[in-house]
Coordinates of C-alpha atoms in Angstrom, one line a residue:
M1 CA 103.5 105.0 115.5
K2 CA 100.5 103.2 114.7
P3 CA 99.2 99.6 116.1
L4 CA 99.6 96.6 114.2
V5 CA 96.9 95.7 111.8
A6 CA 94.2 93.2 113.3
G7 CA 95.0 89.5 113.0
E8 CA 98.4 89.8 111.5
P9 CA 101.5 87.9 113.1
V10 CA 102.9 89.3 116.2
W11 CA 106.1 87.5 116.2
I12 CA 109.0 87.7 113.3
G13 CA 111.9 85.5 114.4
R14 CA 112.7 85.9 118.2
Y15 CA 111.0 89.7 118.3
R16 CA 107.6 90.4 119.7
L17 CA 106.0 93.0 117.3
L18 CA 104.5 96.0 119.0
A19 CA 103.6 98.6 116.6
Q20 CA 104.1 100.0 113.1
L21 CA 106.9 102.6 112.9
G22 CA 106.6 103.3 108.9
Q23 CA 107.0 102.1 105.5
G24 CA 109.5 102.8 102.5
G25 CA 111.0 101.4 99.4
M26 CA 112.7 98.5 100.9
G27 CA 109.9 97.3 103.5
R28 CA 108.0 98.4 106.5
V29 CA 109.2 99.1 109.9
L30 CA 107.9 97.9 113.0
L31 CA 108.7 98.6 116.8
A32 CA 109.8 95.3 118.3
L33 CA 110.7 93.8 121.5
S34 CA 114.2 91.9 121.4
P35 CA 114.8 88.7 123.6
D36 CA 117.2 90.7 125.9
G37 CA 114.4 93.1 126.3
R38 CA 115.6 95.8 124.3
L39 CA 113.1 97.7 121.7
A40 CA 114.3 97.1 118.4
A41 CA 113.2 98.8 114.9
L42 CA 112.5 95.8 112.7
K43 CA 112.5 96.2 108.9
Q44 CA 110.5 93.7 106.9
I45 CA 111.8 93.6 103.3
H46 CA 109.1 93.6 100.7
P47 CA 108.6 90.2 99.4
H48 CA 108.9 91.5 95.4
L49 CA 112.5 92.3 95.9
T50 CA 113.1 88.6 96.8
N51 CA 112.1 87.7 93.5
N52 CA 115.8 88.4 92.3
P53 CA 118.0 85.4 93.1
N54 CA 121.0 87.7 93.8
F55 CA 119.0 89.7 96.3
R56 CA 119.6 87.5 99.4
T57 CA 123.3 87.2 98.6
R58 CA 123.6 90.9 98.3
F59 CA 121.7 91.6 101.3
T60 CA 123.5 89.1 103.8
H61 CA 126.8 90.7 102.7
E62 CA 125.2 94.0 103.3
I63 CA 124.2 92.8 106.8
T64 CA 127.6 91.2 107.2
A65 CA 129.4 94.6 106.5
S66 CA 126.7 96.8 108.1
R67 CA 127.6 94.7 111.7
H68 CA 130.9 96.5 111.7
V69 CA 129.4 100.1 111.8
S70 CA 129.1 100.9 115.7
G71 CA 129.6 104.6 115.7
A72 CA 127.7 106.8 118.0
H73 CA 125.7 108.3 115.3
T74 CA 124.4 105.0 113.7
A75 CA 121.8 102.7 114.9
P76 CA 123.6 99.3 115.5
I77 CA 122.2 95.9 114.0
L78 CA 120.8 93.3 116.6
D79 CA 119.9 90.5 114.5
A80 CA 118.6 89.8 110.9
D81 CA 117.5 86.6 108.8
P82 CA 118.0 87.2 104.9
N83 CA 117.0 83.7 104.3
A84 CA 113.5 84.0 105.9
P85 CA 110.5 83.8 103.4
T86 CA 110.4 87.5 104.0
P87 CA 113.7 88.8 105.0
W88 CA 114.2 91.2 107.9
L89 CA 116.8 93.0 109.8
A90 CA 116.3 94.2 113.3
T91 CA 118.3 97.4 114.7
L92 CA 118.4 99.2 118.0
Y93 CA 115.4 101.4 118.2
I94 CA 116.2 104.9 119.1
P95 CA 113.4 107.2 119.9
G96 CA 113.3 110.5 117.9
P97 CA 111.6 112.2 114.9
N98 CA 113.3 112.1 111.6
L99 CA 114.8 115.4 110.1
N100 CA 112.0 115.4 107.4
N101 CA 109.1 115.5 109.7
T102 CA 111.0 117.9 112.1
I103 CA 111.4 120.4 109.3
T104 CA 108.1 120.1 108.5
T105 CA 106.6 120.7 111.8
H106 CA 109.1 123.0 113.4
G107 CA 111.0 124.7 110.4
P108 CA 114.8 125.0 109.6
L109 CA 117.2 124.2 112.3
P110 CA 118.8 127.3 113.8
T111 CA 122.7 127.6 113.6
P112 CA 123.7 125.8 116.6
A113 CA 121.5 122.8 116.2
L114 CA 123.0 122.8 112.4
H115 CA 126.3 122.4 113.8
H116 CA 125.5 119.8 115.9
L117 CA 123.7 118.0 112.8
T118 CA 126.7 118.5 110.5
A119 CA 129.0 117.2 112.9
G120 CA 127.2 113.9 113.8
L121 CA 126.4 113.4 110.2
T122 CA 130.1 113.6 109.1
T123 CA 131.1 111.5 111.9
A124 CA 128.6 108.6 110.9
L125 CA 129.6 108.9 107.3
T126 CA 133.0 108.3 108.2
D127 CA 132.1 105.2 110.2
I128 CA 130.2 103.8 107.3
H129 CA 132.8 104.7 104.9
N130 CA 135.5 103.1 106.7
T131 CA 133.6 99.9 106.4
G132 CA 133.6 100.0 102.7
L133 CA 129.8 100.8 102.5
I134 CA 128.2 103.5 100.7
H135 CA 124.8 104.8 102.2
R136 CA 123.3 105.5 98.8
D137 CA 120.1 106.9 100.1
L138 CA 121.3 109.5 102.7
K139 CA 117.7 111.9 103.0
P140 CA 116.3 113.8 105.6
S141 CA 113.8 110.7 106.5
N142 CA 116.9 108.4 107.2
I143 CA 118.2 110.8 109.9
L144 CA 116.8 110.6 113.5
L145 CA 117.1 113.4 115.8
T146 CA 117.9 112.0 119.2
T147 CA 118.7 113.2 122.6
D148 CA 122.5 113.2 121.8
G149 CA 122.7 113.9 118.3
P150 CA 121.6 112.7 114.9
R151 CA 121.5 109.0 114.2
V152 CA 121.7 107.7 110.4
I153 CA 119.7 104.7 109.6
D154 CA 119.4 102.3 106.7
F155 CA 123.0 102.4 105.9
G156 CA 124.3 99.7 103.3
I157 CA 120.8 98.5 102.7
A158 CA 120.1 100.5 99.4
R159 CA 122.9 98.8 98.0
A160 CA 121.0 95.5 98.0
V161 CA 118.2 96.9 95.6
D162 CA 120.7 97.6 92.8
D163 CA 120.2 94.1 91.6
D164 CA 116.4 94.0 91.7
P165 CA 115.4 93.2 87.9
D166 CA 112.0 95.0 88.2
R167 CA 113.8 98.3 88.8
T168 CA 116.6 97.5 86.3
H169 CA 114.0 96.4 83.7
T170 CA 111.5 99.5 84.3
G171 CA 114.8 102.2 84.6
E172 CA 113.7 103.0 87.9
L173 CA 116.7 104.8 89.9
V174 CA 117.6 103.5 93.5
G175 CA 117.4 106.7 95.9
S176 CA 115.4 109.7 96.4
P177 CA 115.6 112.4 93.4
G178 CA 116.0 115.3 95.8
F179 CA 119.0 114.0 97.3
M180 CA 120.9 112.1 94.7
S181 CA 124.4 112.7 93.2
P182 CA 124.8 113.7 89.6
E183 CA 126.6 110.3 89.1
Q184 CA 123.8 108.6 90.7
A185 CA 120.9 110.5 88.9
E186 CA 122.8 109.1 85.4
G187 CA 123.4 105.6 86.8
K188 CA 127.3 105.6 86.9
P189 CA 129.4 103.7 89.5
L190 CA 129.2 105.5 92.8
T191 CA 131.9 106.2 95.4
A192 CA 132.0 107.6 99.0
A193 CA 131.7 111.2 97.4
S194 CA 127.8 110.3 96.2
D195 CA 126.9 110.3 100.0
V196 CA 128.9 113.7 100.5
F197 CA 126.8 115.3 97.6
A198 CA 123.8 113.8 99.5
L199 CA 124.8 115.2 102.8
G200 CA 125.3 118.7 101.0
S201 CA 121.5 118.6 100.0
L202 CA 120.3 117.5 103.1
L203 CA 122.3 120.1 105.1
A204 CA 120.8 122.9 102.8
M205 CA 117.3 121.5 103.7
A206 CA 117.9 121.6 107.0
A207 CA 119.1 124.9 107.0
T208 CA 116.3 126.6 104.7
G209 CA 113.6 124.3 104.6
R210 CA 113.8 123.3 101.0
A211 CA 116.0 121.0 98.8
P212 CA 118.6 123.1 96.8
F213 CA 117.5 121.4 93.5
D214 CA 114.0 121.1 94.2
G215 CA 111.8 120.9 90.8
V216 CA 108.1 120.8 90.1
T217 CA 108.5 117.0 89.0
A218 CA 111.1 114.5 89.7
P219 CA 112.7 114.9 86.2
Q220 CA 112.8 118.5 86.6
T221 CA 114.7 117.8 90.1
L222 CA 117.0 115.4 88.4
Y223 CA 117.8 118.0 85.4
N224 CA 118.8 120.6 88.1
I225 CA 121.1 118.0 89.9
L226 CA 122.9 117.4 86.6
Y227 CA 122.7 121.1 84.9
T228 CA 122.0 123.7 87.4
E229 CA 123.9 125.3 90.2
P230 CA 122.1 124.9 93.7
D231 CA 120.0 127.2 95.8
T232 CA 122.0 128.3 98.9
S233 CA 120.5 131.4 99.5
G234 CA 119.4 131.6 103.3
I235 CA 122.2 129.2 104.3
P236 CA 124.3 130.6 107.3
S237 CA 128.2 131.2 106.9
P238 CA 130.1 129.2 106.9
L239 CA 128.1 126.4 106.6
R240 CA 127.0 127.7 102.9
E241 CA 130.7 127.4 101.7
I242 CA 130.8 124.1 103.4
I243 CA 127.5 122.9 101.2
A244 CA 128.7 124.4 98.2
A245 CA 131.7 122.3 98.3
C246 CA 129.8 119.2 98.9
L247 CA 127.3 120.0 96.1
A248 CA 130.1 120.1 93.5
K249 CA 129.3 118.4 90.2
D250 CA 132.9 116.6 90.0
P251 CA 133.0 114.1 92.6
A252 CA 136.6 114.7 92.9
Q253 CA 135.9 118.2 94.1
R254 CA 134.2 117.3 97.1
P255 CA 135.6 117.4 100.4
T256 CA 135.4 114.0 102.5
P257 CA 133.3 113.7 105.7
Q258 CA 136.4 114.0 107.7
Q259 CA 137.6 117.2 106.1
I260 CA 134.2 118.9 106.7
L261 CA 134.4 117.7 110.4
D262 CA 137.9 119.2 110.7
H263 CA 136.8 122.5 108.9
I264 CA 133.6 123.1 111.0
G265 CA 135.3 122.0 114.4
P266 CA 133.4 120.1 117.3
P267 CA 130.1 121.5 118.5
P268 CA 129.8 123.0 122.1
P269 CA 128.9 120.5 124.4
T270 CA 125.2 120.6 125.4
S271 CA 122.5 118.3 126.8
Q272 CA 120.1 119.6 124.2
P273 CA 121.6 119.9 120.8
W274 CA 118.0 120.6 119.4
P275 CA 115.3 123.1 120.1
A276 CA 113.1 122.5 123.0
P277 CA 109.9 121.3 121.2
I278 CA 112.2 118.5 119.5
H279 CA 113.5 117.1 122.6
E280 CA 109.8 117.1 124.1
Q281 CA 108.8 115.1 121.0
I282 CA 111.6 112.8 121.7
T283 CA 110.5 112.4 125.1
K284 CA 106.7 111.5 123.9
L285 CA 108.2 109.0 121.4
A286 CA 110.1 107.1 124.2
A287 CA 107.0 107.0 126.5
K288 CA 104.9 105.5 123.8
A289 CA 107.5 102.8 122.6
H290 CA 107.8 101.7 126.2
A291 CA 104.0 101.9 126.8
A292 CA 103.5 99.5 124.0
A293 CA 106.4 97.1 125.2
R294 CA 104.4 97.1 128.6
T295 CA 101.2 96.0 127.0
P296 CA 100.7 92.1 127.1
P297 CA 100.6 90.6 123.7
K298 CA 97.1 89.8 122.0
R299 CA 96.7 86.3 120.6
S300 CA 95.1 86.3 117.2
R301 CA 94.7 82.7 115.3
L302 CA 92.4 80.9 113.1
K303 CA 91.9 77.3 114.0
V304 CA 92.2 74.8 111.5
A305 CA 89.0 72.7 110.8
G306 CA 88.3 69.9 113.4
A307 CA 88.4 66.7 110.8
A308 CA 90.6 67.7 107.7
L309 CA 90.7 65.1 105.5
A310 CA 92.3 65.6 102.2
A311 CA 91.5 63.3 98.9
A312 CA 92.3 64.6 95.6
A313 CA 93.2 63.2 92.2
V314 CA 96.8 63.6 91.0
G315 CA 98.3 62.8 87.8
G316 CA 96.9 59.8 85.9
G317 CA 93.9 59.4 88.5
A318 CA 96.2 58.3 91.4
V319 CA 94.2 58.8 94.6
L320 CA 95.5 60.7 97.5
S321 CA 95.4 59.1 100.8
V322 CA 93.7 60.6 103.8
M323 CA 95.3 63.0 106.2
L324 CA 94.0 63.7 109.7
I325 CA 94.8 67.1 111.1
G326 CA 93.6 68.7 114.5
L327 CA 91.4 65.8 115.6
T328 CA 90.5 65.2 119.3
D329 CA 91.3 61.9 120.6
Q330 CA 87.7 60.7 120.3
Q331 CA 87.7 61.8 116.6
K332 CA 90.9 60.0 116.1
G333 CA 89.5 56.9 117.3
T334 CA 86.5 56.9 114.9
A335 CA 89.1 57.5 111.9
S336 CA 89.9 54.7 109.3
A337 CA 92.9 53.2 110.6
A338 CA 93.3 52.5 106.6
A339 CA 94.2 56.0 105.9
A340 CA 98.0 55.4 106.6
P341 CA 100.1 57.8 104.2
P342 CA 102.8 56.6 102.0
S343 CA 106.0 57.4 103.3
S344 CA 109.8 56.9 102.2
E345 CA 111.6 53.8 103.4
T346 CA 113.9 54.8 106.3
T347 CA 117.3 53.4 106.6
V348 CA 119.8 53.4 109.7
D349 CA 121.7 56.3 109.8
D350 CA 124.9 55.9 112.0
D351 CA 126.2 59.7 111.6
P352 CA 125.1 61.6 114.1
L353 CA 125.7 64.7 112.6
S354 CA 123.7 64.0 109.5
A355 CA 120.5 65.9 108.3
N356 CA 118.2 63.0 109.5
R357 CA 119.9 62.6 112.8
L358 CA 120.0 66.5 113.4
R359 CA 116.3 66.9 112.8
A360 CA 115.8 64.7 115.6
V361 CA 117.6 67.1 117.9
D362 CA 115.2 69.3 120.2
P363 CA 117.6 72.7 120.6
C364 CA 115.7 73.4 123.6
A365 CA 117.0 70.3 125.3
V366 CA 120.7 70.7 124.5
F367 CA 121.8 72.8 127.1
D368 CA 121.2 71.9 130.9
D369 CA 124.0 73.0 133.1
G370 CA 122.8 76.1 134.6
V371 CA 121.0 77.8 131.4
E372 CA 117.3 77.7 130.9
P373 CA 115.6 77.9 127.4
V374 CA 113.5 81.0 127.1
I375 CA 112.8 81.0 123.7
G376 CA 112.2 78.1 121.2
V377 CA 110.1 79.2 118.7
H378 CA 111.8 77.6 115.5
F379 CA 112.5 73.7 114.8
N380 CA 116.2 74.6 114.5
M381 CA 116.9 77.3 117.3
C382 CA 116.7 77.9 120.8
T383 CA 117.9 80.8 123.0
Y384 CA 118.9 80.2 126.8
T385 CA 119.9 82.5 129.9
D386 CA 121.7 82.0 132.6
P387 CA 120.9 83.1 136.3
D388 CA 122.7 86.7 135.7
G389 CA 120.9 87.3 132.4
H390 CA 123.6 86.4 129.9
W391 CA 122.3 84.3 126.8
L392 CA 123.2 81.4 124.3
E393 CA 121.5 81.1 121.2
L394 CA 121.9 77.6 119.5
K395 CA 121.1 76.9 115.7
I396 CA 121.4 73.6 114.3
G397 CA 121.6 72.8 110.5
T398 CA 121.7 76.5 109.4
H399 CA 123.5 78.2 106.7
V400 CA 127.2 79.0 107.8
P401 CA 127.8 82.7 108.1
S402 CA 129.8 84.3 105.4
D403 CA 132.4 85.8 107.6
A404 CA 132.6 82.3 109.9
V405 CA 136.3 81.6 108.4
P406 CA 137.6 78.2 110.2
S407 CA 140.0 79.3 112.4
D408 CA 139.6 76.5 115.4
E409 CA 138.7 72.8 115.8
I410 CA 136.2 71.5 118.4
A411 CA 135.2 67.8 118.6
G412 CA 137.2 67.2 115.1
L413 CA 135.0 69.9 113.5
A414 CA 136.3 73.0 111.4
V415 CA 134.8 75.9 113.6
G416 CA 134.7 79.5 112.6
V417 CA 134.6 82.5 115.3
D418 CA 133.5 85.9 114.7
E419 CA 132.6 89.0 117.1
F420 CA 129.8 91.3 115.9
G421 CA 127.6 94.1 117.6
S422 CA 128.6 96.9 120.1
R423 CA 128.3 94.8 123.3
G424 CA 130.6 92.1 122.3
H425 CA 128.6 89.4 121.0
C426 CA 130.5 86.3 119.5
R427 CA 129.5 83.3 117.4
A428 CA 131.0 80.2 116.9
T429 CA 130.0 77.9 114.0
A430 CA 130.8 74.3 113.2
I431 CA 131.0 73.3 109.8
L432 CA 129.2 70.0 109.0
P433 CA 131.4 67.7 107.2
E434 CA 129.0 66.2 105.0
D435 CA 127.1 69.5 104.2
P436 CA 129.8 72.5 104.6
A437 CA 127.1 75.1 103.6
N438 CA 125.6 74.3 106.8
G439 CA 126.6 74.2 110.4
I440 CA 125.9 74.3 114.4
T441 CA 126.0 77.7 115.7
V442 CA 126.5 78.9 119.4
Q443 CA 126.0 82.8 119.9
A444 CA 126.8 84.2 123.1
G445 CA 126.0 87.5 124.7
P446 CA 125.2 89.9 127.5
G447 CA 121.5 89.8 127.1
T448 CA 119.9 91.5 130.2
S449 CA 123.0 91.1 132.2
E450 CA 124.9 94.3 133.7
T451 CA 127.9 92.3 134.5
P452 CA 129.4 91.5 131.0
K453 CA 131.8 88.4 130.6
D454 CA 135.3 89.1 129.8
D455 CA 135.1 87.3 126.2
Y456 CA 131.8 86.1 124.7
C457 CA 133.8 84.1 122.1
D458 CA 135.2 81.7 124.9
S459 CA 131.4 81.4 125.9
A460 CA 130.4 80.7 122.5
K461 CA 133.1 78.2 121.9
E462 CA 132.5 76.3 125.3
G463 CA 128.9 76.1 124.6
L464 CA 129.6 74.7 121.2
G465 CA 131.7 72.1 122.4
D466 CA 129.0 71.0 125.1
A467 CA 126.2 71.3 122.1
I468 CA 127.9 68.8 119.8
E469 CA 128.5 66.4 122.8
R470 CA 124.8 66.4 123.6
I471 CA 123.8 66.1 120.1
T472 CA 126.3 63.1 119.2
S473 CA 125.3 61.3 122.4
G474 CA 121.7 61.3 121.3
T475 CA 120.6 62.7 124.9
A476 CA 118.8 65.9 123.4
N477 CA 116.3 64.2 121.1
R478 CA 112.8 65.3 120.5
T479 CA 109.6 64.2 122.4
D480 CA 107.5 66.2 120.0
G481 CA 105.5 63.0 118.9
E482 CA 105.6 61.0 115.4
D483 CA 103.0 63.3 113.8
S484 CA 105.5 66.2 114.2
L485 CA 107.1 68.2 110.9
A486 CA 110.0 68.8 112.8
T487 CA 111.8 65.4 111.8
V488 CA 110.6 65.4 108.1
D489 CA 112.9 65.8 105.1
P490 CA 110.9 68.3 103.1
C491 CA 113.0 67.0 100.0
T492 CA 111.1 63.7 100.4
L493 CA 107.5 65.4 100.4
I494 CA 107.5 65.9 96.3
E495 CA 108.6 63.7 93.7
A496 CA 110.4 65.1 90.8
A497 CA 108.0 63.3 88.4
E498 CA 104.9 65.2 90.0
L499 CA 107.0 68.5 89.5
Q500 CA 107.7 67.8 86.0
R501 CA 104.2 66.9 85.2
V502 CA 103.1 70.3 87.0
F503 CA 105.7 72.5 85.4
S504 CA 106.5 70.6 82.2
I505 CA 110.1 70.8 83.1
A506 CA 112.7 68.5 85.1
P507 CA 113.3 69.9 88.3
T508 CA 116.7 70.3 89.9
T509 CA 116.4 69.9 93.8
E510 CA 118.4 71.9 96.3
K511 CA 118.2 71.3 100.2
E512 CA 117.7 74.7 102.2
G513 CA 119.0 73.7 105.6
L514 CA 117.2 71.0 107.5
H515 CA 113.5 72.2 107.1
G516 CA 113.4 73.5 103.5
C517 CA 113.7 72.4 100.0
S518 CA 113.6 73.9 96.8
W519 CA 113.3 72.9 93.1
Q520 CA 114.4 74.9 90.1
V521 CA 111.5 74.8 87.4
N522 CA 110.6 77.7 85.4
G523 CA 111.4 79.8 88.2
K524 CA 112.0 78.5 91.6
I525 CA 109.3 76.5 94.1
K526 CA 110.2 76.3 97.8
L527 CA 108.9 74.3 100.4
D528 CA 109.5 75.0 104.1
L529 CA 108.1 73.2 107.3
E530 CA 107.9 75.7 110.0
N531 CA 107.0 76.3 113.5
A532 CA 105.1 79.6 113.1
V533 CA 102.1 81.9 113.7
P534 CA 99.2 80.2 111.7
P535 CA 98.7 81.1 108.2
G536 CA 95.7 83.2 107.4
T537 CA 96.4 86.1 109.9
T538 CA 96.9 88.8 107.3
E539 CA 94.2 90.5 104.8
S540 CA 96.3 89.4 101.8
E541 CA 96.0 85.7 102.5
K542 CA 92.9 84.1 101.1
P543 CA 91.1 80.9 102.7
I544 CA 91.2 78.1 100.0
K545 CA 90.6 74.2 100.4
L546 CA 93.1 71.4 99.5
G547 CA 90.5 68.7 99.2
D548 CA 89.2 69.0 102.9
I549 CA 92.2 70.9 104.3
D550 CA 91.7 74.6 105.2
A551 CA 94.8 76.4 103.5
F552 CA 95.3 79.8 102.6
E553 CA 96.8 81.3 99.2
Q554 CA 98.8 84.5 99.1
A555 CA 99.2 85.9 95.5
Q556 CA 101.6 88.5 94.8
P557 CA 101.4 90.0 91.2
A558 CA 104.3 91.5 89.6
D559 CA 105.3 92.5 86.1
G560 CA 106.8 89.2 84.5
S561 CA 107.8 87.9 87.8
P562 CA 104.7 86.8 89.9
S563 CA 104.7 84.4 93.0
C564 CA 102.0 82.6 95.0
T565 CA 102.4 81.0 98.5
V566 CA 99.9 78.3 99.7
S567 CA 100.5 77.2 103.5
W568 CA 98.3 75.2 106.2
S569 CA 98.7 74.3 109.8
H570 CA 99.8 71.0 110.3
R571 CA 99.0 70.7 113.9
E572 CA 99.2 73.0 117.0
S573 CA 102.6 73.3 118.9
G574 CA 101.8 76.0 121.6
K575 CA 99.6 78.7 122.9
T576 CA 100.6 81.1 119.8
F577 CA 102.4 78.9 117.1
D578 CA 101.5 75.9 114.7
E579 CA 103.4 73.5 112.8
V580 CA 103.1 75.0 109.3
V581 CA 103.5 73.5 105.7
R582 CA 104.4 76.6 103.4
L583 CA 104.9 76.0 99.7
R584 CA 105.8 78.9 97.4
Y585 CA 106.3 79.4 93.7
L586 CA 108.6 82.3 92.4
A587 CA 107.8 82.6 88.9
T588 CA 110.6 84.7 88.2
G589 CA 110.8 85.8 84.8
T590 CA 108.1 83.7 83.2
G591 CA 105.5 86.2 82.7
L592 CA 102.8 83.9 83.7
P593 CA 99.6 85.4 85.1
V594 CA 99.4 85.1 88.9
E595 CA 96.4 83.0 88.7
E596 CA 98.2 80.3 86.6
V597 CA 101.2 80.4 89.3
C598 CA 98.7 79.7 92.3
G599 CA 97.1 77.0 90.4
K600 CA 100.3 75.3 90.0
V601 CA 101.1 75.8 93.5
R602 CA 97.9 74.4 94.5
E603 CA 98.7 71.2 92.6
A604 CA 101.9 70.7 93.9
A605 CA 100.6 71.4 97.3
A606 CA 98.0 68.7 97.0
S607 CA 100.6 66.2 96.6
I608 CA 102.3 66.9 99.7
I609 CA 99.4 66.0 102.1
P610 CA 99.5 62.3 102.0
R611 CA 103.2 62.0 102.7
L612 CA 103.0 64.1 105.9
P613 CA 103.1 62.2 109.3
Q614 CA 100.1 61.5 111.0
S615 CA 99.0 60.3 114.3

């Protein structure tokens, strides 16, 4: 466990970040505190993976399937946001060293511990495979040793990487060479039997301290997996016979996890499945995590310059209007009143569920009967709790979950209801008639309450009905002020002609919820209006100027598919957060130099400034 990097954001979604736990091929893992007070292991996906347009779809599908894996030997999913600029996934934090570090530190496991490890892992694989998932990267570093047995982490996530074009183009394999099956090493289609082969390799290492196909190099290891017999010397019987069966080259010859479990039988009950030094390490890890949770969050922010004026030439010499940002009342009084920005014409909108009307709703002002808003970071989302600690989470205009199949009707709207999580959470989503891809969602869960309700789906549906009534009546509208980004349609902030001039191609516009918009050009340019940690809090963000606006640029070079993000604070919205404009160009497959990509983003960003609301 390491401290957070100085100056980096301390929130991701509704989760307060506490420390760094590690980093891998998919992303980095952070210790976080969930809204209901539980510790979470939050994985932030590496940004380069999102260059592939199929990645988010696959990642979303894997998250949906993985929510149904809730066995005793896996880490349950708490929350996820595959549509965030940097997608993330939060699972319950379970203190315990991973198997790889344990073997390195303490050596191979004794026979009783191997029995507990085998029984726990075969049970976990049975649960995973029963949901239709294949782990694909079962290795010692993905196994945690906890007080009550092993836990498998990262199940089902490696599958989402298979469509990553960078990996496909370079021939890079998904997985870890020492624990791949022969069919995985050859790039063939995988079945659950591939995980059984990895299980055999993993158990052999746990028993002997070495992988059964180890070579001097990765290519040598892959050759051994394909063409040589495993080294099973030193493995105690009868585990040696089980491992040998798991390591059969032919997938059809391998036993299933259930057959392995039936063969070895249940391990004897014990309160300490591992050697004493491992349990001492578990205790220390738990103490460190809880100490980090009790530490008050440190505030780290960079201030936007007091008087930020933007005046830049765009296109055929058109002069951008002046934008005022972060001014004091006295400064505002001395600013020129002639600096009003151009704005699109507004029309009367009679549909209370239209995008424009929904942007006017304050999600933290919707419920008022016995529940209190406790977290309201985002423009379109707020979490409430009741006096007993149960929670309701309201999301307005967000993407309809893939498993929200319409089965009910509330206030004339089709509603999908689905349960998730191991504690009976439930989500009810009303589909918006004019925008079926988006909806209004209410999630209900136990929160910190020790007295769970009988049916959280009833709570979610009742809450959704109340929310729709309040939203359509107009009694929950915002009081943010006219200069807020919350009510702005981001698709109106850039004109197609401007993008065509910058990118030399006529763009195609696509709405992304209420506060996002994207345009297909040579790649994809995406604009998000957010309530978020101010930009400039990470070392990878370089300060730049957009006229007189203090902005930040984050370049991400990639072989053939670079990306660049330009962002700046529009105004303060609280002690920790600002309203932020974020423009990103994913130049997927263009082969452009990243410097040219960033230049195009800066040019497009400059055209946004005069259209933003001003006080």
